[in-house]
Each structure stands twice: as C-alpha cells, then as structure tokens.
mmCIF file with all atom_site columns, C-alpha atoms in Angstrom:
data_model
loop_
_atom_site.group_PDB
_atom_site.id
_atom_site.type_symbol
_atom_site.label_atom_id
_atom_site.label_alt_id
_atom_site.label_comp_id
_atom_site.label_asym_id
_atom_site.label_entity_id
_atom_site.label_seq_id
_atom_site.pdbx_PDB_ins_code
_atom_site.Cartn_x
_atom_site.Cartn_y
_atom_site.Cartn_z
_atom_site.occupancy
_atom_site.B_iso_or_equiv
_atom_site.pdbx_formal_charge
_atom_site.auth_seq_id
_atom_site.auth_comp_id
_atom_site.auth_asym_id
_atom_site.auth_atom_id
_atom_site.pdbx_PDB_model_num
ATOM 1   C CA . ARG A 1 1   ? 0.142   0.089   0.059   1.00 0.00 ? 1   ARG A CA 1
ATOM 2   C CA . VAL A 1 2   ? 1.152   3.426   -0.834  1.00 0.00 ? 2   VAL A CA 1
ATOM 3   C CA . VAL A 1 3   ? -0.416  6.323   1.160   1.00 0.00 ? 3   VAL A CA 1
ATOM 4   C CA . ALA A 1 4   ? 0.040   9.975   1.623   1.00 0.00 ? 4   ALA A CA 1
ATOM 5   C CA . ARG A 1 5   ? -0.601  11.663  4.792   1.00 0.00 ? 5   ARG A CA 1
ATOM 6   C CA . LEU A 1 6   ? -0.518  15.428  5.165   1.00 0.00 ? 6   LEU A CA 1
ATOM 7   C CA . ARG A 1 7   ? 0.743   16.535  8.550   1.00 0.00 ? 7   ARG A CA 1
ATOM 8   C CA . PRO A 1 8   ? -0.891  19.210  10.608  1.00 0.00 ? 8   PRO A CA 1
ATOM 9   C CA . LEU A 1 9   ? 0.897   22.682  10.490  1.00 0.00 ? 9   LEU A CA 1
ATOM 10  C CA . SER A 1 10  ? 3.467   22.908  13.233  1.00 0.00 ? 10  SER A CA 1
ATOM 11  C CA . THR A 1 11  ? 3.242   25.423  16.071  1.00 0.00 ? 11  THR A CA 1
ATOM 12  C CA . LYS A 1 12  ? 5.837   27.471  14.443  1.00 0.00 ? 12  LYS A CA 1
ATOM 13  C CA . GLU A 1 13  ? 3.896   27.273  11.103  1.00 0.00 ? 13  GLU A CA 1
ATOM 14  C CA . ARG A 1 14  ? 0.551   28.320  12.943  1.00 0.00 ? 14  ARG A CA 1
ATOM 15  C CA . ASN A 1 15  ? 2.308   31.171  14.765  1.00 0.00 ? 15  ASN A CA 1
ATOM 16  C CA . GLU A 1 16  ? 3.503   32.457  11.281  1.00 0.00 ? 16  GLU A CA 1
ATOM 17  C CA . HIS A 1 17  ? -0.023  32.314  9.968   1.00 0.00 ? 17  HIS A CA 1
ATOM 18  C CA . SER A 1 18  ? 1.075   29.760  7.279   1.00 0.00 ? 18  SER A CA 1
ATOM 19  C CA . ASN A 1 19  ? -1.580  28.208  5.062   1.00 0.00 ? 19  ASN A CA 1
ATOM 20  C CA . GLU A 1 20  ? -1.542  24.593  3.847   1.00 0.00 ? 20  GLU A CA 1
ATOM 21  C CA . SER A 1 21  ? -0.971  24.533  0.249   1.00 0.00 ? 21  SER A CA 1
ATOM 22  C CA . ILE A 1 22  ? -1.514  20.805  -0.588  1.00 0.00 ? 22  ILE A CA 1
ATOM 23  C CA . ARG A 1 23  ? -4.952  19.595  -0.647  1.00 0.00 ? 23  ARG A CA 1
ATOM 24  C CA . ALA A 1 24  ? -6.076  16.077  0.175   1.00 0.00 ? 24  ALA A CA 1
ATOM 25  C CA . ASN A 1 25  ? -9.170  14.425  -1.572  1.00 0.00 ? 25  ASN A CA 1
ATOM 26  C CA . VAL A 1 26  ? -10.071 11.418  0.519   1.00 0.00 ? 26  VAL A CA 1
ATOM 27  C CA . HIS A 1 27  ? -12.716 10.244  -1.830  1.00 0.00 ? 27  HIS A CA 1
ATOM 28  C CA . SER A 1 28  ? -10.275 9.987   -4.908  1.00 0.00 ? 28  SER A CA 1
ATOM 29  C CA . SER A 1 29  ? -7.255  8.972   -2.793  1.00 0.00 ? 29  SER A CA 1
ATOM 30  C CA . SER A 1 30  ? -5.312  11.840  -4.436  1.00 0.00 ? 30  SER A CA 1
ATOM 31  C CA . ILE A 1 31  ? -3.555  15.147  -3.460  1.00 0.00 ? 31  ILE A CA 1
ATOM 32  C CA . ALA A 1 32  ? -3.415  18.171  -5.421  1.00 0.00 ? 32  ALA A CA 1
ATOM 33  C CA . VAL A 1 33  ? -0.162  20.364  -5.390  1.00 0.00 ? 33  VAL A CA 1
ATOM 34  C CA . PRO A 1 34  ? -0.062  23.831  -6.845  1.00 0.00 ? 34  PRO A CA 1
ATOM 35  C CA . ASP A 1 35  ? 2.286   24.069  -9.721  1.00 0.00 ? 35  ASP A CA 1
ATOM 36  C CA . HIS A 1 36  ? 4.103   27.420  -9.130  1.00 0.00 ? 36  HIS A CA 1
ATOM 37  C CA . HIS A 1 37  ? 6.688   26.731  -11.772 1.00 0.00 ? 37  HIS A CA 1
ATOM 38  C CA . ASN A 1 38  ? 4.739   25.893  -14.827 1.00 0.00 ? 38  ASN A CA 1
ATOM 39  C CA . ASP A 1 39  ? 5.687   27.140  -18.332 1.00 0.00 ? 39  ASP A CA 1
ATOM 40  C CA . THR A 1 40  ? 2.481   29.057  -19.005 1.00 0.00 ? 40  THR A CA 1
ATOM 41  C CA . GLY A 1 41  ? 2.930   31.568  -16.202 1.00 0.00 ? 41  GLY A CA 1
ATOM 42  C CA . ASN A 1 42  ? -0.522  30.688  -14.752 1.00 0.00 ? 42  ASN A CA 1
ATOM 43  C CA . ASN A 1 43  ? -0.174  29.883  -10.942 1.00 0.00 ? 43  ASN A CA 1
ATOM 44  C CA . ASN A 1 44  ? -3.620  28.405  -10.880 1.00 0.00 ? 44  ASN A CA 1
ATOM 45  C CA . ASN A 1 45  ? -2.547  24.922  -12.156 1.00 0.00 ? 45  ASN A CA 1
ATOM 46  C CA . THR A 1 46  ? -2.240  21.956  -9.889  1.00 0.00 ? 46  THR A CA 1
ATOM 47  C CA . ARG A 1 47  ? -0.584  18.573  -10.159 1.00 0.00 ? 47  ARG A CA 1
ATOM 48  C CA . LYS A 1 48  ? -2.762  15.591  -9.005  1.00 0.00 ? 48  LYS A CA 1
ATOM 49  C CA . PHE A 1 49  ? -1.000  12.600  -7.475  1.00 0.00 ? 49  PHE A CA 1
ATOM 50  C CA . GLU A 1 50  ? -3.136  9.304   -6.738  1.00 0.00 ? 50  GLU A CA 1
ATOM 51  C CA . PHE A 1 51  ? -2.378  6.812   -3.811  1.00 0.00 ? 51  PHE A CA 1
ATOM 52  C CA . ASP A 1 52  ? -4.089  3.805   -2.347  1.00 0.00 ? 52  ASP A CA 1
ATOM 53  C CA . ALA A 1 53  ? -5.294  6.099   0.492   1.00 0.00 ? 53  ALA A CA 1
ATOM 54  C CA . VAL A 1 54  ? -4.860  9.888   1.405   1.00 0.00 ? 54  VAL A CA 1
ATOM 55  C CA . PHE A 1 55  ? -5.081  11.342  4.871   1.00 0.00 ? 55  PHE A CA 1
ATOM 56  C CA . PRO A 1 56  ? -5.764  14.990  5.267   1.00 0.00 ? 56  PRO A CA 1
ATOM 57  C CA . PRO A 1 57  ? -3.976  16.884  8.224   1.00 0.00 ? 57  PRO A CA 1
ATOM 58  C CA . ASN A 1 58  ? -6.937  16.342  10.512  1.00 0.00 ? 58  ASN A CA 1
ATOM 59  C CA . SER A 1 59  ? -6.623  12.537  10.326  1.00 0.00 ? 59  SER A CA 1
ATOM 60  C CA . SER A 1 60  ? -6.068  10.875  13.746  1.00 0.00 ? 60  SER A CA 1
ATOM 61  C CA . GLN A 1 61  ? -2.900  8.587   14.348  1.00 0.00 ? 61  GLN A CA 1
ATOM 62  C CA . GLU A 1 62  ? -5.385  5.735   14.873  1.00 0.00 ? 62  GLU A CA 1
ATOM 63  C CA . GLN A 1 63  ? -7.024  6.323   11.565  1.00 0.00 ? 63  GLN A CA 1
ATOM 64  C CA . VAL A 1 64  ? -3.608  6.344   9.813   1.00 0.00 ? 64  VAL A CA 1
ATOM 65  C CA . TYR A 1 65  ? -2.482  3.171   11.650  1.00 0.00 ? 65  TYR A CA 1
ATOM 66  C CA . GLN A 1 66  ? -5.687  1.163   10.989  1.00 0.00 ? 66  GLN A CA 1
ATOM 67  C CA . THR A 1 67  ? -5.844  2.060   7.274   1.00 0.00 ? 67  THR A CA 1
ATOM 68  C CA . THR A 1 68  ? -2.233  1.491   6.312   1.00 0.00 ? 68  THR A CA 1
ATOM 69  C CA . CYS A 1 69  ? -0.918  -1.408  8.464   1.00 0.00 ? 69  CYS A CA 1
ATOM 70  C CA . GLY A 1 70  ? -3.348  -2.140  11.145  1.00 0.00 ? 70  GLY A CA 1
ATOM 71  C CA . ASP A 1 71  ? -4.269  -5.540  9.805   1.00 0.00 ? 71  ASP A CA 1
ATOM 72  C CA . MET A 1 72  ? -0.630  -6.644  9.270   1.00 0.00 ? 72  MET A CA 1
ATOM 73  C CA . ILE A 1 73  ? -0.300  -8.135  12.578  1.00 0.00 ? 73  ILE A CA 1
ATOM 74  C CA . SER A 1 74  ? -3.316  -10.631 12.238  1.00 0.00 ? 74  SER A CA 1
ATOM 75  C CA . LYS A 1 75  ? -3.095  -11.244 8.612   1.00 0.00 ? 75  LYS A CA 1
ATOM 76  C CA . SER A 1 76  ? 0.606   -11.246 7.924   1.00 0.00 ? 76  SER A CA 1
ATOM 77  C CA . ILE A 1 77  ? 3.088   -11.503 10.880  1.00 0.00 ? 77  ILE A CA 1
ATOM 78  C CA . PHE A 1 78  ? 1.258   -14.362 12.789  1.00 0.00 ? 78  PHE A CA 1
ATOM 79  C CA . ARG A 1 79  ? 0.928   -16.307 9.600   1.00 0.00 ? 79  ARG A CA 1
ATOM 80  C CA . GLY A 1 80  ? 4.720   -16.272 9.097   1.00 0.00 ? 80  GLY A CA 1
ATOM 81  C CA . PHE A 1 81  ? 5.163   -13.347 6.703   1.00 0.00 ? 81  PHE A CA 1
ATOM 82  C CA . ASN A 1 82  ? 7.788   -10.611 7.284   1.00 0.00 ? 82  ASN A CA 1
ATOM 83  C CA . ALA A 1 83  ? 6.361   -6.897  7.297   1.00 0.00 ? 83  ALA A CA 1
ATOM 84  C CA . THR A 1 84  ? 7.981   -3.570  6.543   1.00 0.00 ? 84  THR A CA 1
ATOM 85  C CA . ILE A 1 85  ? 6.608   -0.160  7.413   1.00 0.00 ? 85  ILE A CA 1
ATOM 86  C CA . LEU A 1 86  ? 8.386   2.701   5.542   1.00 0.00 ? 86  LEU A CA 1
ATOM 87  C CA . ALA A 1 87  ? 7.952   6.404   5.787   1.00 0.00 ? 87  ALA A CA 1
ATOM 88  C CA . TYR A 1 88  ? 9.486   8.440   3.101   1.00 0.00 ? 88  TYR A CA 1
ATOM 89  C CA . GLY A 1 89  ? 9.620   12.203  2.423   1.00 0.00 ? 89  GLY A CA 1
ATOM 90  C CA . GLN A 1 90  ? 11.680  15.303  2.694   1.00 0.00 ? 90  GLN A CA 1
ATOM 91  C CA . THR A 1 91  ? 12.711  17.011  6.039   1.00 0.00 ? 91  THR A CA 1
ATOM 92  C CA . GLY A 1 92  ? 9.796   18.454  7.737   1.00 0.00 ? 92  GLY A CA 1
ATOM 93  C CA . SER A 1 93  ? 7.117   16.452  5.930   1.00 0.00 ? 93  SER A CA 1
ATOM 94  C CA . GLY A 1 94  ? 5.690   14.477  8.870   1.00 0.00 ? 94  GLY A CA 1
ATOM 95  C CA . LYS A 1 95  ? 7.600   11.294  8.891   1.00 0.00 ? 95  LYS A CA 1
ATOM 96  C CA . THR A 1 96  ? 8.496   11.448  12.514  1.00 0.00 ? 96  THR A CA 1
ATOM 97  C CA . TYR A 1 97  ? 5.005   12.645  13.509  1.00 0.00 ? 97  TYR A CA 1
ATOM 98  C CA . THR A 1 98  ? 3.272   9.892   11.585  1.00 0.00 ? 98  THR A CA 1
ATOM 99  C CA . MET A 1 99  ? 5.636   7.110   12.731  1.00 0.00 ? 99  MET A CA 1
ATOM 100 C CA . GLY A 1 100 ? 5.095   8.351   16.390  1.00 0.00 ? 100 GLY A CA 1
ATOM 101 C CA . THR A 1 101 ? 8.496   8.868   17.463  1.00 0.00 ? 101 THR A CA 1
ATOM 102 C CA . ASP A 1 102 ? 8.325   12.432  18.152  1.00 0.00 ? 102 ASP A CA 1
ATOM 103 C CA . TYR A 1 103 ? 6.818   12.963  21.605  1.00 0.00 ? 103 TYR A CA 1
ATOM 104 C CA . SER A 1 104 ? 6.794   16.829  21.582  1.00 0.00 ? 104 SER A CA 1
ATOM 105 C CA . SER A 1 105 ? 3.621   18.766  21.193  1.00 0.00 ? 105 SER A CA 1
ATOM 106 C CA . SER A 1 106 ? 5.212   20.887  18.454  1.00 0.00 ? 106 SER A CA 1
ATOM 107 C CA . VAL A 1 107 ? 2.761   19.317  15.721  1.00 0.00 ? 107 VAL A CA 1
ATOM 108 C CA . GLY A 1 108 ? -0.800  19.274  15.996  1.00 0.00 ? 108 GLY A CA 1
ATOM 109 C CA . ASP A 1 109 ? -2.683  19.797  19.278  1.00 0.00 ? 109 ASP A CA 1
ATOM 110 C CA . ASP A 1 110 ? -1.943  16.483  21.145  1.00 0.00 ? 110 ASP A CA 1
ATOM 111 C CA . SER A 1 111 ? -0.019  16.242  24.388  1.00 0.00 ? 111 SER A CA 1
ATOM 112 C CA . GLY A 1 112 ? 2.493   13.851  22.773  1.00 0.00 ? 112 GLY A CA 1
ATOM 113 C CA . LYS A 1 113 ? 3.539   11.988  25.818  1.00 0.00 ? 113 LYS A CA 1
ATOM 114 C CA . PRO A 1 114 ? 5.091   8.609   25.397  1.00 0.00 ? 114 PRO A CA 1
ATOM 115 C CA . ILE A 1 115 ? 3.244   5.546   26.911  1.00 0.00 ? 115 ILE A CA 1
ATOM 116 C CA . ALA A 1 116 ? 4.948   3.246   29.393  1.00 0.00 ? 116 ALA A CA 1
ATOM 117 C CA . ALA A 1 117 ? 3.889   -0.579  29.403  1.00 0.00 ? 117 ALA A CA 1
ATOM 118 C CA . SER A 1 118 ? 5.949   -1.222  32.459  1.00 0.00 ? 118 SER A CA 1
ATOM 119 C CA . SER A 1 119 ? 4.080   -4.384  33.272  1.00 0.00 ? 119 SER A CA 1
ATOM 120 C CA . SER A 1 120 ? 4.552   -5.833  29.815  1.00 0.00 ? 120 SER A CA 1
ATOM 121 C CA . ASN A 1 121 ? 7.822   -7.442  30.958  1.00 0.00 ? 121 ASN A CA 1
ATOM 122 C CA . ASN A 1 122 ? 6.292   -9.630  33.621  1.00 0.00 ? 122 ASN A CA 1
ATOM 123 C CA . ASN A 1 123 ? 5.621   -13.353 33.163  1.00 0.00 ? 123 ASN A CA 1
ATOM 124 C CA . SER A 1 124 ? 1.790   -12.828 32.848  1.00 0.00 ? 124 SER A CA 1
ATOM 125 C CA . SER A 1 125 ? 0.246   -14.057 29.482  1.00 0.00 ? 125 SER A CA 1
ATOM 126 C CA . SER A 1 126 ? -2.530  -11.670 29.795  1.00 0.00 ? 126 SER A CA 1
ATOM 127 C CA . SER A 1 127 ? -2.820  -8.997  27.185  1.00 0.00 ? 127 SER A CA 1
ATOM 128 C CA . SER A 1 128 ? -4.255  -6.515  29.630  1.00 0.00 ? 128 SER A CA 1
ATOM 129 C CA . SER A 1 129 ? -0.825  -5.849  30.989  1.00 0.00 ? 129 SER A CA 1
ATOM 130 C CA . LEU A 1 130 ? -0.050  -3.624  28.023  1.00 0.00 ? 130 LEU A CA 1
ATOM 131 C CA . ALA A 1 131 ? -1.205  -0.005  28.248  1.00 0.00 ? 131 ALA A CA 1
ATOM 132 C CA . PRO A 1 132 ? -3.317  1.085   25.303  1.00 0.00 ? 132 PRO A CA 1
ATOM 133 C CA . PRO A 1 133 ? -1.529  3.416   22.826  1.00 0.00 ? 133 PRO A CA 1
ATOM 134 C CA . ALA A 1 134 ? -1.874  7.081   23.805  1.00 0.00 ? 134 ALA A CA 1
ATOM 135 C CA . LYS A 1 135 ? -3.836  9.254   21.281  1.00 0.00 ? 135 LYS A CA 1
ATOM 136 C CA . SER A 1 136 ? -0.581  10.759  19.872  1.00 0.00 ? 136 SER A CA 1
ATOM 137 C CA . GLU A 1 137 ? 1.053   7.374   19.430  1.00 0.00 ? 137 GLU A CA 1
ATOM 138 C CA . GLY A 1 138 ? 2.002   6.804   15.885  1.00 0.00 ? 138 GLY A CA 1
ATOM 139 C CA . VAL A 1 139 ? 2.409   3.616   13.583  1.00 0.00 ? 139 VAL A CA 1
ATOM 140 C CA . ILE A 1 140 ? 5.469   2.201   15.426  1.00 0.00 ? 140 ILE A CA 1
ATOM 141 C CA . GLY A 1 141 ? 4.008   2.235   19.003  1.00 0.00 ? 141 GLY A CA 1
ATOM 142 C CA . ARG A 1 142 ? 0.671   1.063   17.784  1.00 0.00 ? 142 ARG A CA 1
ATOM 143 C CA . ALA A 1 143 ? 2.230   -1.932  15.815  1.00 0.00 ? 143 ALA A CA 1
ATOM 144 C CA . VAL A 1 144 ? 4.349   -2.864  18.713  1.00 0.00 ? 144 VAL A CA 1
ATOM 145 C CA . HIS A 1 145 ? 1.301   -2.806  21.176  1.00 0.00 ? 145 HIS A CA 1
ATOM 146 C CA . ASP A 1 146 ? -0.657  -4.919  18.596  1.00 0.00 ? 146 ASP A CA 1
ATOM 147 C CA . LEU A 1 147 ? 2.210   -7.359  18.101  1.00 0.00 ? 147 LEU A CA 1
ATOM 148 C CA . PHE A 1 148 ? 2.668   -8.096  21.775  1.00 0.00 ? 148 PHE A CA 1
ATOM 149 C CA . SER A 1 149 ? -1.068  -8.072  22.602  1.00 0.00 ? 149 SER A CA 1
ATOM 150 C CA . THR A 1 150 ? -1.774  -10.528 19.864  1.00 0.00 ? 150 THR A CA 1
ATOM 151 C CA . ARG A 1 151 ? 1.266   -12.611 21.090  1.00 0.00 ? 151 ARG A CA 1
ATOM 152 C CA . ASN A 1 152 ? 0.101   -12.574 24.658  1.00 0.00 ? 152 ASN A CA 1
ATOM 153 C CA . SER A 1 153 ? -3.365  -13.590 23.727  1.00 0.00 ? 153 SER A CA 1
ATOM 154 C CA . LEU A 1 154 ? -2.212  -16.896 21.968  1.00 0.00 ? 154 LEU A CA 1
ATOM 155 C CA . PRO A 1 155 ? -2.235  -20.070 24.098  1.00 0.00 ? 155 PRO A CA 1
ATOM 156 C CA . ASN A 1 156 ? 1.360   -20.079 25.454  1.00 0.00 ? 156 ASN A CA 1
ATOM 157 C CA . GLY A 1 157 ? 2.212   -17.158 23.270  1.00 0.00 ? 157 GLY A CA 1
ATOM 158 C CA . ARG A 1 158 ? 5.299   -15.983 25.119  1.00 0.00 ? 158 ARG A CA 1
ATOM 159 C CA . ASN A 1 159 ? 6.991   -19.344 24.698  1.00 0.00 ? 159 ASN A CA 1
ATOM 160 C CA . ARG A 1 160 ? 5.871   -19.968 21.065  1.00 0.00 ? 160 ARG A CA 1
ATOM 161 C CA . VAL A 1 161 ? 6.493   -16.600 19.375  1.00 0.00 ? 161 VAL A CA 1
ATOM 162 C CA . LYS A 1 162 ? 9.765   -15.107 19.151  1.00 0.00 ? 162 LYS A CA 1
ATOM 163 C CA . VAL A 1 163 ? 9.857   -11.432 18.372  1.00 0.00 ? 163 VAL A CA 1
ATOM 164 C CA . GLU A 1 164 ? 12.650  -9.919  16.425  1.00 0.00 ? 164 GLU A CA 1
ATOM 165 C CA . MET A 1 165 ? 12.551  -6.422  14.908  1.00 0.00 ? 165 MET A CA 1
ATOM 166 C CA . SER A 1 166 ? 14.695  -3.790  13.308  1.00 0.00 ? 166 SER A CA 1
ATOM 167 C CA . TYR A 1 167 ? 14.132  -0.092  13.678  1.00 0.00 ? 167 TYR A CA 1
ATOM 168 C CA . LEU A 1 168 ? 16.273  1.762   11.118  1.00 0.00 ? 168 LEU A CA 1
ATOM 169 C CA . GLU A 1 169 ? 16.643  5.409   10.051  1.00 0.00 ? 169 GLU A CA 1
ATOM 170 C CA . ILE A 1 170 ? 18.285  6.139   6.659   1.00 0.00 ? 170 ILE A CA 1
ATOM 171 C CA . TYR A 1 171 ? 19.656  9.454   6.544   1.00 0.00 ? 171 TYR A CA 1
ATOM 172 C CA . ASN A 1 172 ? 22.318  10.877  4.134   1.00 0.00 ? 172 ASN A CA 1
ATOM 173 C CA . GLU A 1 173 ? 22.805  7.276   2.713   1.00 0.00 ? 173 GLU A CA 1
ATOM 174 C CA . GLN A 1 174 ? 23.634  6.030   6.318   1.00 0.00 ? 174 GLN A CA 1
ATOM 175 C CA . ALA A 1 175 ? 21.741  3.317   8.053   1.00 0.00 ? 175 ALA A CA 1
ATOM 176 C CA . ILE A 1 176 ? 21.312  4.018   11.765  1.00 0.00 ? 176 ILE A CA 1
ATOM 177 C CA . ASP A 1 177 ? 20.000  1.330   14.080  1.00 0.00 ? 177 ASP A CA 1
ATOM 178 C CA . LEU A 1 178 ? 17.664  3.241   16.511  1.00 0.00 ? 178 LEU A CA 1
ATOM 179 C CA . LEU A 1 179 ? 17.557  0.187   18.897  1.00 0.00 ? 179 LEU A CA 1
ATOM 180 C CA . SER A 1 180 ? 21.272  0.079   19.314  1.00 0.00 ? 180 SER A CA 1
ATOM 181 C CA . ASP A 1 181 ? 22.947  1.443   22.198  1.00 0.00 ? 181 ASP A CA 1
ATOM 182 C CA . ASP A 1 182 ? 26.031  2.393   20.061  1.00 0.00 ? 182 ASP A CA 1
#
C-alpha cells in the first residue's frame, strides 16, 4: 500500500499564519499540489497524485494506523510473513510525526506524551498488561502494542512466538540502528 498523509501545521507554522498549500481528496485518494513553476505563467494549475489512500491533516494517528498497516499483525506477521513499514519524504514532511517517534507537542494539538507499558515485561500471559496506545502514538507504537497484545493472547504465546525487529533510520545514505545503544 502506498499512502500519503498530510501532517498538521506545526506550532511555528501556525504562529507564522502559514496556510496549507497541498490539498487532500480522501474520496479520490489523491492530493493536489499547486504548480508554481509551470511554463504558462498561470499559477492556478495544480498537479494531481493518486495513492491507495490519502489522509488530510486532521486525520488521527489511529485512522492512519488502522488503514495503512493495522491488519498486518493478524493477517501477515502471525501467519509467518515479514512486514515492513516505511515512511519516506523530505525533511519536515511529517515522517516522525506519523511514525510516532516525536513525543513533543510541536505538531498538532495533542499532548504527545510517550506511553509506558512497564508491566509488559512480567511473566503474565494476559494482554491486559499492556497499556493502550496514547492518542498521539504513531504507527510504530501501535504496531508494537498490537504485536505483543496478539502474542500474549495466543495459548502459550510468550513461549511459542519469538519477536525480532529492526528499527532503522536512513539519513544521508547512512543506515542508523535506532534500537542500538552504540
């Protein structure tokens, strides 16, 4: 699935009275981008791009997660398939906000506090030991929550299911392991 998500304006952008220039059309799964550099000199032209799904700035983290990858845990991972979630875009386009690794309140109007699932490391097999994702939690936190909740709900799940994951950032052609202490 290839989707586009338009992030909300940041606090700085709102304070500067910036306007959103890219428009999302949820019904046609497309975005319209103003073409300010066309050959005709007419600045009213727009370029249209189509996707499997489009999320306007007011989309919740839950909506984005459920539509893009919420079913990967039950339909893919626990049936033996690998899964990859990739966010791509230029600096400031909302990758960190969407993936949910930015716990500041600089984008949108959410508190942005990370959740703690401190009781998830005990030996209980109950999925209720995991705290539900916070409203601001993005794709990564929701996927990890669903992964461990599903594993914990399986008979003898903690002993039957081995979890391995990578969490990489590619920046300036360098792969950085974000789970490593190095």
